[in-house]
Coordinates of C-alpha atoms in Angstrom, one line a residue:
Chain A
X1 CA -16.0 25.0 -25.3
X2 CA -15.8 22.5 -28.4
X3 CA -12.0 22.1 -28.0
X4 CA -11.0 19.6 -31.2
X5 CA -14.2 18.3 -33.2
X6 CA -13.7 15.3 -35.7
X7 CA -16.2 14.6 -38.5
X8 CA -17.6 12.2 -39.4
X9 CA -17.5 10.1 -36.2
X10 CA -17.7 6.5 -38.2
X11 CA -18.0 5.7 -42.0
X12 CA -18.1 2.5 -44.0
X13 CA -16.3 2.3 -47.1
X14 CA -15.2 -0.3 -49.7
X15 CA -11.9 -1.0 -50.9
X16 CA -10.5 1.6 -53.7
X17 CA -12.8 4.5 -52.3
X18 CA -11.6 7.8 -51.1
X19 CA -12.5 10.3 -48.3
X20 CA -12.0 13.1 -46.2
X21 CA -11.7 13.4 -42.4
X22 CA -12.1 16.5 -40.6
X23 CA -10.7 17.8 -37.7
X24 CA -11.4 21.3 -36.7
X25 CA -10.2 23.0 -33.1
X26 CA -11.5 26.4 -31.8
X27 CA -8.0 26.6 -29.5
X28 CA -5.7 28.9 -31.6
X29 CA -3.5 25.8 -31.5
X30 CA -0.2 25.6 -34.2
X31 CA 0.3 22.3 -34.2
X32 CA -1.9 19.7 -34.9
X33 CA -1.7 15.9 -35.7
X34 CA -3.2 12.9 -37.1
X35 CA -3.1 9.3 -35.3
X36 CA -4.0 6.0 -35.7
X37 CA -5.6 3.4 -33.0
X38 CA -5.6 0.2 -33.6
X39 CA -7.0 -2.6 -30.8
X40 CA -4.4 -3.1 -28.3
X41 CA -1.7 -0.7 -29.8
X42 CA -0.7 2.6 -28.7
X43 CA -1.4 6.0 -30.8
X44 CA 0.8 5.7 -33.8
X45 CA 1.6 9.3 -35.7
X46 CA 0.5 9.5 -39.4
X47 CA 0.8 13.2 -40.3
X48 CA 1.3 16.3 -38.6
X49 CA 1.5 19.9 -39.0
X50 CA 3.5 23.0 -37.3
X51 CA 1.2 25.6 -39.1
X52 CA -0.8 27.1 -41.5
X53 CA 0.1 26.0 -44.8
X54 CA 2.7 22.7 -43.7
X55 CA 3.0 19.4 -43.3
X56 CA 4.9 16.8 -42.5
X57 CA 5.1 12.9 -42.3
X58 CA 4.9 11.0 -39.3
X59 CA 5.5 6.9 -38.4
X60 CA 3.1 5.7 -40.4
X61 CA 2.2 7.9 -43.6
X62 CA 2.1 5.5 -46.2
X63 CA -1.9 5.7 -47.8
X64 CA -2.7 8.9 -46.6
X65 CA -2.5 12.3 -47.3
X66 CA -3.1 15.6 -45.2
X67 CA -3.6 19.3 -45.8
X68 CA -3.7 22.3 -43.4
X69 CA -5.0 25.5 -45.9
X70 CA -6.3 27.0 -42.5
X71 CA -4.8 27.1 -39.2
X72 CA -7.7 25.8 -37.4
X73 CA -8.3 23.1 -40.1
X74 CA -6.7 19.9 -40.5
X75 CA -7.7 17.2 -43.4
X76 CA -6.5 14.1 -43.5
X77 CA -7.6 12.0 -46.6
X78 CA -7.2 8.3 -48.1
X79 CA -7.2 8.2 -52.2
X80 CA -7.7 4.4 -52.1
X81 CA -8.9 3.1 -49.0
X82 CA -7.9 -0.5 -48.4
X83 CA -8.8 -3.4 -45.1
X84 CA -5.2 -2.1 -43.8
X85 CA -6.9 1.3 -42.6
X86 CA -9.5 0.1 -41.0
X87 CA -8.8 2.2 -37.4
X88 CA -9.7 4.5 -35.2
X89 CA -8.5 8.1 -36.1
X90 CA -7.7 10.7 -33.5
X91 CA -6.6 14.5 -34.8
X92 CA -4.9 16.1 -31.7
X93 CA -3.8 20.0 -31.5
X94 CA -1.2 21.7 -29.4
X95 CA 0.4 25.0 -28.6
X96 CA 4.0 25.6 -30.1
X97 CA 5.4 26.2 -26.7
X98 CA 7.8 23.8 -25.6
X99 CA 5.8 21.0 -23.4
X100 CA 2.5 21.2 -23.6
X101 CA -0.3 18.7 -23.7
X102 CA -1.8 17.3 -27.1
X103 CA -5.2 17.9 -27.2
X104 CA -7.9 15.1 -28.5
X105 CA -11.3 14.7 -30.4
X106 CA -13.2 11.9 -30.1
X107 CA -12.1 10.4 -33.2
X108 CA -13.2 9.0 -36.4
X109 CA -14.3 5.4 -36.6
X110 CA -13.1 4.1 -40.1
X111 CA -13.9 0.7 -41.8
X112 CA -12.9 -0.6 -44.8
X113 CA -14.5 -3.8 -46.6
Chain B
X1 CA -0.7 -17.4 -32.5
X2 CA -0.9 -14.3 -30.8
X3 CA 0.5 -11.4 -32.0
X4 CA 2.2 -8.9 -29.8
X5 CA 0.3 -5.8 -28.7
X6 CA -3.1 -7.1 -28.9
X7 CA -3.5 -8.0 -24.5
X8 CA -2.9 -4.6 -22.7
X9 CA -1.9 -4.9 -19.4
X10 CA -4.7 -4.9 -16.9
X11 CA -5.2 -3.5 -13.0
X12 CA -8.1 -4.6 -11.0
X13 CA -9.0 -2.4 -7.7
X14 CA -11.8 -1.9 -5.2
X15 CA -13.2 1.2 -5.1
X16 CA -11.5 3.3 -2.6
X17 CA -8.2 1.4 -3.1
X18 CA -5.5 3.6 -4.5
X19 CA -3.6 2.6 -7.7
X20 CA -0.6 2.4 -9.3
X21 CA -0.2 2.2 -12.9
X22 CA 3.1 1.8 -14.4
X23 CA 5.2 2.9 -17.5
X24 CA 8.4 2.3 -19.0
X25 CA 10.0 4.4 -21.2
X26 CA 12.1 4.4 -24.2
X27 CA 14.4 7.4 -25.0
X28 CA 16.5 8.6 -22.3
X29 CA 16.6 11.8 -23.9
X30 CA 13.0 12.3 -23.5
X31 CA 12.1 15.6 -21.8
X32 CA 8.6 15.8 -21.4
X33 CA 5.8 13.0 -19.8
X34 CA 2.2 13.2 -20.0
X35 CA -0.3 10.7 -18.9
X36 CA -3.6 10.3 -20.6
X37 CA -6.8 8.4 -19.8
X38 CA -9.2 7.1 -22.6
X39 CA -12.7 6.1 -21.7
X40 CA -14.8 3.8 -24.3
X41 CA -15.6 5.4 -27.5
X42 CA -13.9 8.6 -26.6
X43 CA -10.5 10.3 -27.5
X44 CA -7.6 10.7 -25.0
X45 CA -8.1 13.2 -22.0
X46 CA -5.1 14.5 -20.5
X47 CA -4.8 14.0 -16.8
X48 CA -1.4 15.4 -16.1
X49 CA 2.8 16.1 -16.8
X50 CA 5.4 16.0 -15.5
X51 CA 8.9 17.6 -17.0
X52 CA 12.4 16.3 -17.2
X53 CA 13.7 18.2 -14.3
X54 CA 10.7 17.2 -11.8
X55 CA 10.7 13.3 -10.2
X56 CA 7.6 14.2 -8.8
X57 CA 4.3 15.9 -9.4
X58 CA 0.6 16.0 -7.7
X59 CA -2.9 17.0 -9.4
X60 CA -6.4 16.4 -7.8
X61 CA -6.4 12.9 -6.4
X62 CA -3.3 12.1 -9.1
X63 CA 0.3 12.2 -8.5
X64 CA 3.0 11.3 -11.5
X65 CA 6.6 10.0 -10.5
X66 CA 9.6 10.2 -12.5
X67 CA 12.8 7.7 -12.6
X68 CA 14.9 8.7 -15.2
X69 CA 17.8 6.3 -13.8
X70 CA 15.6 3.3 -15.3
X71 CA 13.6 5.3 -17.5
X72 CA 10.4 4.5 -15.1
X73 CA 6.8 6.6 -15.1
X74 CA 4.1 5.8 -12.4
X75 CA 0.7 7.2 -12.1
X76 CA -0.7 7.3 -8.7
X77 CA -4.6 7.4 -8.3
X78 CA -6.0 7.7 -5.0
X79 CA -9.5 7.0 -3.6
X80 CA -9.8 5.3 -7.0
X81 CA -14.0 5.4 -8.4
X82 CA -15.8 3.4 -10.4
X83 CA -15.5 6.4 -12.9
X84 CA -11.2 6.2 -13.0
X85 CA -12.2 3.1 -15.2
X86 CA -10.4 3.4 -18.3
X87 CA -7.0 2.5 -20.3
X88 CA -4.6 4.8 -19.4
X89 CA -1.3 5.9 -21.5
X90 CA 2.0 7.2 -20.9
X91 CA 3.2 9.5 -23.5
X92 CA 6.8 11.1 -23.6
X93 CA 8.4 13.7 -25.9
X94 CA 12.1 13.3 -27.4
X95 CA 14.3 16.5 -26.4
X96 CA 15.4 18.8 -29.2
X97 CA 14.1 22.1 -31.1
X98 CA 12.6 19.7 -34.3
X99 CA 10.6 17.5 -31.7
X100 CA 7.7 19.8 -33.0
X101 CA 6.1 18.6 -29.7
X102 CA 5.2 14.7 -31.3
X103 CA 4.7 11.9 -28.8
X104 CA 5.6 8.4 -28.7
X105 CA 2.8 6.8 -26.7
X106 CA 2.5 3.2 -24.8
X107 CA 0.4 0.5 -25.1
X108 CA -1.7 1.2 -22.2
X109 CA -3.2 -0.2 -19.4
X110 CA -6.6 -0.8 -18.6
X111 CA -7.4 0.2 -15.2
X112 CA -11.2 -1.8 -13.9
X113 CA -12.5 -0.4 -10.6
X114 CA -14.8 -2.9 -8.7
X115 CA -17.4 -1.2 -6.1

C-alpha cells in the first residue's frame, strides 16, 4: 500500500553540489512527474515522463535533469545546486488513460545554502 | 513590497458549518478538474473530479461544481471537521492527445476549521 515513495525526505546542500532524488511507485503507473512547491505558489511542472525510457521538459526545467531507466523509477537530479532550488519537491504518477488523478509522495524537502 | 503569490487565500469555518472553496480557471479548453487537499508536511491527496461534460459531481461529504461559461470550479464540503483543515488546490488538464495528462494547478486556499 506504499503508493509513490520519495527519498530522501529533506537534505541540506551547499551551493555547486549535486544530488539525486528518488521517486519510486508500486502502481504500474506510465506517467510520472516532477514538481516544484514553493511558499504560497501552486505546483509548478519541472520534468515528466510518458514511459519507460522518456522524458520530457516541463515549465520549469532549467537546473535539472531527470531519468526514467525503469518504469517504476523516476530520478530527478541537480548537477549544481544553487539558493534558486531551494523547494519542496513532489514526484506524482498516473495512469495513461485519459483523466485520471496524479498521484503524490510526500515530497522531498530541499535546501540550498 | 510584496510579491504576488506569497498570501493564499484563506476560509475560516466552525466546525459543522459547510464550505465553499472556490477556483477560477484558465483555459477554456480544459477537459479535466481535480481538486486536491494538502495537509502540513505532506504531498497532495486527491479528493475528487469532475470531467468536462459533468457541471456537477458528489463524493463522501464533497461535492465539485462546474461553470464552464465563466470558467468557475467550487468545492463543497459539508459538516466540515477540524480534520478538513488544509490548503486545498484546483487542478485542471488542457484537452488534446499530447496533454500527456499534465496539470496546471492554483494557488490554493487554505481552509482553518474552528471547533
Amino acid at each position: 500500500n506504499a503508493g509513490v515513495t520519495q527519498t530522501p525526505k529533506f537534505r541540506v546542500l551547499k551551493t555547486g553540489q549535486s544530488m539525486t532524488l528518488l521517486c519510486a511507485q508500486d502502481m504500474n503507473h506510465e506517467y510520472m512527474y516532477w514538481y516544484r512547491q514553493d511558499p504560497g505558489m501552486g505546483l509548478r511542472l519541472i520534468h515528466y515522463s510518458v514511459g519507460e525510457g522518456t522524458t520530457a521538459k516541463g515549465e520549469v526545467p532549467d537546473g535539472y535533469n531527470v531519468s526514467r531507466l525503469k518504469k517504476q523509477n523516476f530520478l530527478l537530479g541537480l548537477e549544481s545546486a544553487a539558493p534558486s532550488q531551494t523547494s519542496v519537491y513532489f514526484c506524482a504518477s498516473s495512469y495513461r488513460a485519459d483523466n485520471q488523478p496524479q498521484h503524490f509522495g510526500d515530497g522531498t524537502r530541499l535546501s540550498i545554502l | 513590497g510584496e510579491s504576488v503569490g506569497l498570501h493564499l487565500p484563506t476560509l475560516s469555518v466552525q466546525e459543522g458549518d459547510n464550505s465553499i472553496i472556490n477556483c477560477a480557471y484558465s483555459n477554456s479548453a480544459s477537459d479535466y478538474f481535480i481538486w486536491y487537499k494538502q495537509e502540513s508536511g505532506k504531498g497532495p491527496q486527491f479528493i475528487i473530479d469532475i470531467r468536462s461534460n459533468m457541471d456537477k459531481r458528489q463524493g463522501q461529504r464533497v461535492t465539485v461544481l462546474l461553470n464552464k461559461t465563466v470558467k468557475h470550479l467550487s468545492l463543497q464540503i459539508a459538516a466540515t471537521q477540524p480534520g478538513d483543515s488544509a490548503v486545498y488546490f484546483c487542478a485542471e488538464k488542457g484537452a488534446g492527445g499530447t496533454s500527456y495528462g499534465k496539470l496546471t494547478f492554483g494557488q490554493g486556499t487554505i481552509l482553518t476549521v474552528h471547533p
